[in-house]
Coordinates of C-alpha atoms in Angstrom, one line a residue:
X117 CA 160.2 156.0 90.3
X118 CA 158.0 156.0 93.0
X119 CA 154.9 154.3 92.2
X120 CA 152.3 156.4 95.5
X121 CA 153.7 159.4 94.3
X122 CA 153.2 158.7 90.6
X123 CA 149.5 157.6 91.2
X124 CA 148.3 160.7 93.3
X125 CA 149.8 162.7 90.8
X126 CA 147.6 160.9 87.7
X127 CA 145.1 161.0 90.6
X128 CA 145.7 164.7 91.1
X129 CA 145.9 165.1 87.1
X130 CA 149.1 166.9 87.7
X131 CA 151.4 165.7 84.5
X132 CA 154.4 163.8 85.2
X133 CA 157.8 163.7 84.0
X134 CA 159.6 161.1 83.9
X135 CA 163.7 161.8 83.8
X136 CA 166.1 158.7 82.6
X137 CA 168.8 157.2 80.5
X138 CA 168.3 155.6 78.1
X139 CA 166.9 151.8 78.0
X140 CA 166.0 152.1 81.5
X141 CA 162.2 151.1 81.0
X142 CA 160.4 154.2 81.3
X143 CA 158.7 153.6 77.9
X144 CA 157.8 150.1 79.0
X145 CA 156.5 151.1 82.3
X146 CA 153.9 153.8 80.9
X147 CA 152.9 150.9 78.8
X148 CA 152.0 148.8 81.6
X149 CA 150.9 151.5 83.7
X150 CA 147.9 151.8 80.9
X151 CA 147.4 148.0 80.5
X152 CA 147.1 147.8 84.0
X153 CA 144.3 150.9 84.5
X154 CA 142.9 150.1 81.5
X155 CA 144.0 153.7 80.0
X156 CA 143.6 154.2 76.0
X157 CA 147.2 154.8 75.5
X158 CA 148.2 157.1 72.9
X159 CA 152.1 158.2 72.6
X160 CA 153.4 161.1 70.6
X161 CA 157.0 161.4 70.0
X162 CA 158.6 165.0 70.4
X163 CA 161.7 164.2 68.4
X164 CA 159.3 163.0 64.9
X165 CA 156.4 166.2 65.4
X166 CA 155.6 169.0 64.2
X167 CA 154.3 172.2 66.1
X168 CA 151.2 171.6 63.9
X169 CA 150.8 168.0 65.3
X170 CA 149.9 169.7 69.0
X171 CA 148.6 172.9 67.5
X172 CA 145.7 171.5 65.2
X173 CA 146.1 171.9 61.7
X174 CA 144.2 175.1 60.5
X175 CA 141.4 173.8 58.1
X176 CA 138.7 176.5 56.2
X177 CA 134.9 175.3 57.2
X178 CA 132.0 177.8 56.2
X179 CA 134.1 180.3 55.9
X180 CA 136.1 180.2 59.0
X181 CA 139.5 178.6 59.9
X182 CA 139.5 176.5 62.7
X183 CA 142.1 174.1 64.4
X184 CA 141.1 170.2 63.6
X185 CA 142.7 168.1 66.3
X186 CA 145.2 165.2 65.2
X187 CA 143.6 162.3 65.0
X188 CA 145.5 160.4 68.5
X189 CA 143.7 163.7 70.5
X190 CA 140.4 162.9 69.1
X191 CA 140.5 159.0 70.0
X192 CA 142.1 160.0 73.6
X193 CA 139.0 162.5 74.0
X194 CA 136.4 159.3 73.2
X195 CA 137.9 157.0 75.5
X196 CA 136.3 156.3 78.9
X197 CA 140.1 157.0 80.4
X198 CA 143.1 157.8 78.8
X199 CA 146.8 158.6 78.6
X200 CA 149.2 160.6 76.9
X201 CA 152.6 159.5 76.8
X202 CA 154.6 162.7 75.4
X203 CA 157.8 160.7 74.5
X204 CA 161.5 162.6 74.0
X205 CA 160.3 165.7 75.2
X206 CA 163.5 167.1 75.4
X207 CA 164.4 166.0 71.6
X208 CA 161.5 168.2 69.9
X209 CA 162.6 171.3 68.9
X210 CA 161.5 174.2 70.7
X211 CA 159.0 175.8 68.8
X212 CA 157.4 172.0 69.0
X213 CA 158.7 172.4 73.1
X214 CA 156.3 176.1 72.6
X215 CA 153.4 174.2 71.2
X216 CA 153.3 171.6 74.3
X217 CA 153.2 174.1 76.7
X218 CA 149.3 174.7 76.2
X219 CA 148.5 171.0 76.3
X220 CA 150.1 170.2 79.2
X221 CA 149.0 173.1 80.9
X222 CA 145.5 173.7 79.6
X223 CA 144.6 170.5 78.1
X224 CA 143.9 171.6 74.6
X225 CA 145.1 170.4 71.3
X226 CA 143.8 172.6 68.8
X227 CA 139.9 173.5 69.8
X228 CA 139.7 169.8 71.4
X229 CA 139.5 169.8 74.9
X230 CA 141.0 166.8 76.4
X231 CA 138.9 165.6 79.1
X232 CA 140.3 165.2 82.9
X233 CA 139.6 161.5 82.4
X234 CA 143.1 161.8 80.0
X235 CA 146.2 161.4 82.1
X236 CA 149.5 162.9 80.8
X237 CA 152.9 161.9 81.0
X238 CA 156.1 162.5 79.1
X239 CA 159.3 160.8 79.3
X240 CA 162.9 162.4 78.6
X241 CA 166.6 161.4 78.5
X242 CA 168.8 164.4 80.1
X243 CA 169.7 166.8 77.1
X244 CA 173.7 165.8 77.8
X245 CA 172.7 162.0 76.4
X246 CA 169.3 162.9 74.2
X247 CA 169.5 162.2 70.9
X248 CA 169.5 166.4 69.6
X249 CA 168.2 166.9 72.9
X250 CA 167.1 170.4 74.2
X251 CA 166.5 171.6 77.5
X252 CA 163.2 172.3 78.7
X253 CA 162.0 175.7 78.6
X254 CA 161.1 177.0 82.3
X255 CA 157.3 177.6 81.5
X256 CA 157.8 174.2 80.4
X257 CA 159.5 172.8 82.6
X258 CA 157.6 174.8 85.9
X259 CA 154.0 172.7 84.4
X260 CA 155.6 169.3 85.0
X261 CA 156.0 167.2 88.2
X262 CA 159.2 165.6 87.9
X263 CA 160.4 162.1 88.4
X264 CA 163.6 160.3 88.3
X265 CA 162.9 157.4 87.0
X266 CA 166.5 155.1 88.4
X267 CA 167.7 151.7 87.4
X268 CA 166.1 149.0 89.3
X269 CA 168.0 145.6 88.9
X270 CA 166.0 143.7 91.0
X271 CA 162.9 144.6 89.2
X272 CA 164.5 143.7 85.8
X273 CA 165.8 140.7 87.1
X274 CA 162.5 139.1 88.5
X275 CA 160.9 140.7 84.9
X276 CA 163.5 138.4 82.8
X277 CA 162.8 135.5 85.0
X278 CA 159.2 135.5 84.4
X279 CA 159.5 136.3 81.0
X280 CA 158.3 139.9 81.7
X281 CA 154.4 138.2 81.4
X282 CA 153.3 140.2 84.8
X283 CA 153.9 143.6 82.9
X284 CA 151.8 142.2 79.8
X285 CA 155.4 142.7 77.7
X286 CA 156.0 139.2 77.3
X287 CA 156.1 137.6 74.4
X288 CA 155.6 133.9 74.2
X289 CA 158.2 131.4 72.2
X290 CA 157.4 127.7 71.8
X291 CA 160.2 126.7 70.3
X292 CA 163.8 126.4 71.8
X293 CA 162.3 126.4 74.8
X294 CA 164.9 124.3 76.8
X295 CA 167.5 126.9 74.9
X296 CA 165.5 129.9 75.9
X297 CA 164.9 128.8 80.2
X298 CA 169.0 128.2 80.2
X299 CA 169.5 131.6 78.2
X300 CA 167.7 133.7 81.1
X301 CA 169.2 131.7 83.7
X302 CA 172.1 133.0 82.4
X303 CA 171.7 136.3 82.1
X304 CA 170.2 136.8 85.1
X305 CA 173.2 134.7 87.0
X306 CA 175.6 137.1 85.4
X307 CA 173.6 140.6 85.7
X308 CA 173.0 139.6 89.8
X309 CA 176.6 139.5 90.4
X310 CA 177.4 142.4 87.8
X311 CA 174.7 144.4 88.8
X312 CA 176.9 147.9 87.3
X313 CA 176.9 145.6 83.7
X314 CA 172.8 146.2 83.5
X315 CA 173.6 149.8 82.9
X316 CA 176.6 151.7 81.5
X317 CA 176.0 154.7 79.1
X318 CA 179.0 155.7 77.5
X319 CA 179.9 159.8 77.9
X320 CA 182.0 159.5 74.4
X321 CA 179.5 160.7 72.0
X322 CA 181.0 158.4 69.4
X323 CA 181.3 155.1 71.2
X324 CA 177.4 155.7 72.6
X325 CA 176.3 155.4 69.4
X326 CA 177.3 152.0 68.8
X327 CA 176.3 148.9 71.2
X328 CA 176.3 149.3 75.7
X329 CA 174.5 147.6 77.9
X330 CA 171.0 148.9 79.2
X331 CA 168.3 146.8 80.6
X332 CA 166.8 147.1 76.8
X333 CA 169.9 145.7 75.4
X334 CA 170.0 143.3 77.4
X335 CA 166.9 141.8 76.9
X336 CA 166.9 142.2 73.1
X337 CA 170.4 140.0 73.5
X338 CA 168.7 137.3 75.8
X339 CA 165.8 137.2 72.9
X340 CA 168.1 136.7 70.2
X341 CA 170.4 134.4 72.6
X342 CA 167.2 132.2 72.8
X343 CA 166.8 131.7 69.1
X344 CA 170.2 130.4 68.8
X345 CA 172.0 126.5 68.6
X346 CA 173.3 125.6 72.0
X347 CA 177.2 125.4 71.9
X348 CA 177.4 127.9 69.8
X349 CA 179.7 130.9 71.4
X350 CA 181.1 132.1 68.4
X351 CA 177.4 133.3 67.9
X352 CA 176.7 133.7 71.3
X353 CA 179.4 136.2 71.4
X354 CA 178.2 138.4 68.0
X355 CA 174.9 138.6 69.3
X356 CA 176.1 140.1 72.6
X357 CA 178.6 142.1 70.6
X358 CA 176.1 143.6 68.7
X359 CA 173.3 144.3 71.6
X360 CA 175.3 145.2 74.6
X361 CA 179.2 146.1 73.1
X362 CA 181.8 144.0 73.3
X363 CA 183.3 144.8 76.6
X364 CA 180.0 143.4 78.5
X365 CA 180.2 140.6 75.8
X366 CA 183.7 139.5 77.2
X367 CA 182.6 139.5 80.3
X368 CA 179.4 137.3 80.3
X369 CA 181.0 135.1 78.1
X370 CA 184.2 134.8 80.7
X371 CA 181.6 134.3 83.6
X372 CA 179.4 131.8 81.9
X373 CA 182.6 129.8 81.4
X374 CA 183.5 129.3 85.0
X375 CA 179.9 128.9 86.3
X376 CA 179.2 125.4 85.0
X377 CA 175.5 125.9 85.0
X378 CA 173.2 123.5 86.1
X379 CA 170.5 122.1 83.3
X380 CA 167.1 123.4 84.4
X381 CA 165.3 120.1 83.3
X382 CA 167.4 117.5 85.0
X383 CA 167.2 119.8 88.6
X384 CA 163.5 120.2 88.0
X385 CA 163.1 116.1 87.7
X386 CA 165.8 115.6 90.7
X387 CA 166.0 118.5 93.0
X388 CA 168.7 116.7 95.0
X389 CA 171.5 116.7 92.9
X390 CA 172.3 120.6 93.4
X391 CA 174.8 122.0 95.6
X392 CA 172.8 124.7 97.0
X393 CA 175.8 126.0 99.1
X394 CA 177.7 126.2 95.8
X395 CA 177.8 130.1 94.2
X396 CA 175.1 132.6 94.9
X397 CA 175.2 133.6 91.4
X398 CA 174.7 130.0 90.2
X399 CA 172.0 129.5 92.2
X400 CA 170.1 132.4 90.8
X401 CA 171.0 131.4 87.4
X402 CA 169.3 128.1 88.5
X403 CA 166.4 129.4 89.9
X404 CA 165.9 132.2 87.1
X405 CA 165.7 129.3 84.6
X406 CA 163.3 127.2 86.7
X407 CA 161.1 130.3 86.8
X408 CA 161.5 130.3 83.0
X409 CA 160.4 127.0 82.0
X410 CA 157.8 127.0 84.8
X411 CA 155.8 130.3 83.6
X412 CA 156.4 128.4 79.7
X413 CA 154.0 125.9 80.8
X414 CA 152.7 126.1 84.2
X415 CA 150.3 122.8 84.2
X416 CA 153.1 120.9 83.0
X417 CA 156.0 122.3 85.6
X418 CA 154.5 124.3 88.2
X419 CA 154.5 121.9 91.1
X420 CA 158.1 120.3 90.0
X421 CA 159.5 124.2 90.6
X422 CA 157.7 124.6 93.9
X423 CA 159.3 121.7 94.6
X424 CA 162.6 123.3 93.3
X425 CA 162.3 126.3 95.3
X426 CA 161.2 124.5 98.5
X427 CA 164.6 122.4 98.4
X428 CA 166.4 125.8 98.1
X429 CA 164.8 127.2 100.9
X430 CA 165.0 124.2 103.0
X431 CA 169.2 124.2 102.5
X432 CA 169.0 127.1 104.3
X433 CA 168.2 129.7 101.5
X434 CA 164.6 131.4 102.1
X435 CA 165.9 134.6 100.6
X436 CA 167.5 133.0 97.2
X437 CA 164.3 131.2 96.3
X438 CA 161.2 133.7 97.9
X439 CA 161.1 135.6 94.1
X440 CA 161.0 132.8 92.9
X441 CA 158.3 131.3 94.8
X442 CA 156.3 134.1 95.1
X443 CA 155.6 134.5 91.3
X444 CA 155.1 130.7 91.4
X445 CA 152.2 131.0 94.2
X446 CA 150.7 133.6 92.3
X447 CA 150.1 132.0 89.3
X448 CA 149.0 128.7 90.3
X449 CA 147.3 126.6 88.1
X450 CA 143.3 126.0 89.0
X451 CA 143.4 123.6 91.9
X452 CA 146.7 123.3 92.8
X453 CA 148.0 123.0 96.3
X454 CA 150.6 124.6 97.8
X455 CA 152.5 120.8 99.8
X456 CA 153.1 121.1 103.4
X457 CA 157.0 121.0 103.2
X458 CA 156.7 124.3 100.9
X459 CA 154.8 126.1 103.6
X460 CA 157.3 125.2 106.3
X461 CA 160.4 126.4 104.3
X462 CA 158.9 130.0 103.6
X463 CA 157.4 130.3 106.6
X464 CA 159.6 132.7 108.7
X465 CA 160.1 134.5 105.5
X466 CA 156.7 134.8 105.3
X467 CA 156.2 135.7 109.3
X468 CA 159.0 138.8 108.2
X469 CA 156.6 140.3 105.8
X470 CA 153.9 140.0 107.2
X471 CA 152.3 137.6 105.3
X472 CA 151.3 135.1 107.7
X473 CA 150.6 135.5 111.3
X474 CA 153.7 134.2 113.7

């Protein structure tokens, strides 16, 4: 998705569509797309609706019939700005596909107007891998500016690692917390050097309706990974069974075998007893679960993991530890100081984007 384009089109009030498989965030990026403008969000789901539900329902008053709004319409129209999130379009039948088409179009649901401070944007899985999925009608289809909306593993990678708090998704959990930083280390370790293992939608009908990895399956495994005993891979292993199928299972569970992890806590107390030549994939494992326990409690661990990623960029890897660092930097604790040796590390990084002056 490209985030200019899809801001001059809410901008433009031209309604968006957002194409995708399934699990790879588009729900969760309208979400924060709203949070972030401060947009009333309302979502209707195509594949649960009636044609009624976008029509009005027709109610006798005086005399005369007239088409009440839903209620969702109603509290979109007395918002000071709003948006529509039309979800599964492609799963609501087609006389529900018919009773979009003015909405979208003219802005109306039933005799309500919907005000141009209402944004409007659907989301849809292609019809091959939709759940009873249609395809879109051309007068439909013709009202909409489309968007693919593509896999981004970097993006769900430095979301894991930070607990997914910068989208306002994350959830905070106090307890097993030294179990919950190594579980994200590890997932992220293994999804960096597996990056086709974030994302694998079956084409046999029958085995995609059981567990595969998305990057929503993945994070409801490294949530439930979290809330288990350490040392436990019997459990480890149903949990990923059951989230992303037992293929992807196998293979994290192989992987985390043979990277002999490093324990968060004891680098973040003695920097100096990593390897950072050792793995690429260990290192981001490392530095994922630094992140973790950092964002968990910032006053208690934020200047030990500056510290963490200023080693790692002082070895010689700048590039490994800049994510890292740069969510670090930007949610500093009141007061806190960036040390001198951190600022040398990043600095030609830094130089590179422009950042800092050379």
């Amino acid at each position: 998705m490209n985030d200019e384009l899809f801001s001059a089109a809410i901008a433009a009030n031209v309604p968006v569509l957002f194409w995708g498989a399934p699990g790879v965030g588009k729900t969760a990026r309208l979400v924060q797309f709203a949070a972030e403008t401060g947009r009333h969000l309302e979502v209707v789901s195509g594949a649960i609706r009636e044609p009624s539900d976008y029509l009005g329902m027709p109610i006798e008053t005086g005399g005369r019939v007239r088409y009440a709004p839903p209620a969702w319409a109603e509290r979109l129209a007395a918002a000071p700005a709003g948006l529509l999130f039309l979800d599964e379009l492609t799963t609501g039948a087609p006389s529900v596909q018919k009773a979009m088409l003015r909405i979208i179009q003219e802005r109306y649901v039933g005799e309500l107007a919907l005000p141009d401070t209402v944004a409007i944007v659907a989301a849809a899985n292609p019809p091959e891998i939709a759940a009873d999925g249609w395809d879109l009608p051309a007068p439909l289809a013709n009202r909409l500016c489309h968007m693919d909306c593509q896999l981004d593993v970097d993006r769900w990678l430095s979301g894991l690692s930070s607990d997914f708090l910068e989208s306002g998704l994350g959830k905070s959990t106090p307890s097993r917390t030294n179990r919950k930083a190594a579980v994200i280390g590890a997932v992220a370790g293994f999804v960096s050097s597996h990056r086709s293992m974030l994302l694998d939608v079956p084409k046999d009908p029958s085995v995609a309706g059981r567990a595969w990895p998305s990057p929503r399956s993945w994070t409801n495994a490294t949530s439930i990974l979290a809330m288990l005993p350490a040392n436990r891979d019997d459990l480890d292993m149903l949990a990923l069974k059951g989230c992303v199928g037992e293929a992807a299972a196998i293979e994290y569970m192989a992987w985390l075998a043979a990277a002999d992890l490093y324990d968060p806590f004891a680098v973040l107390k003695s920097p100096s007893i990593v390897d950072w030549d050792s793995r690429p994939d260990r290192i981001f494992a490392l530095l994922s679960s630094i992140l973790s326990v950092a964002v968990g409690n910032l006053d208690a661990h934020w200047a030990a993991a500056v510290n963490v990623h200023t080693a790692c960029a002082t070895a010689g890897h700048p590039d490994l530890a800049w994510n890292g660092m740069s969510k670090l930097l930007a949610q500093a604790p009141p007061k806190a100081k960036v040390p001198p040796a951190a600022a040398r590390a990043f600095s030609e990084i830094m130089v590179k984007m422009g950042r800092w002056a050379a």
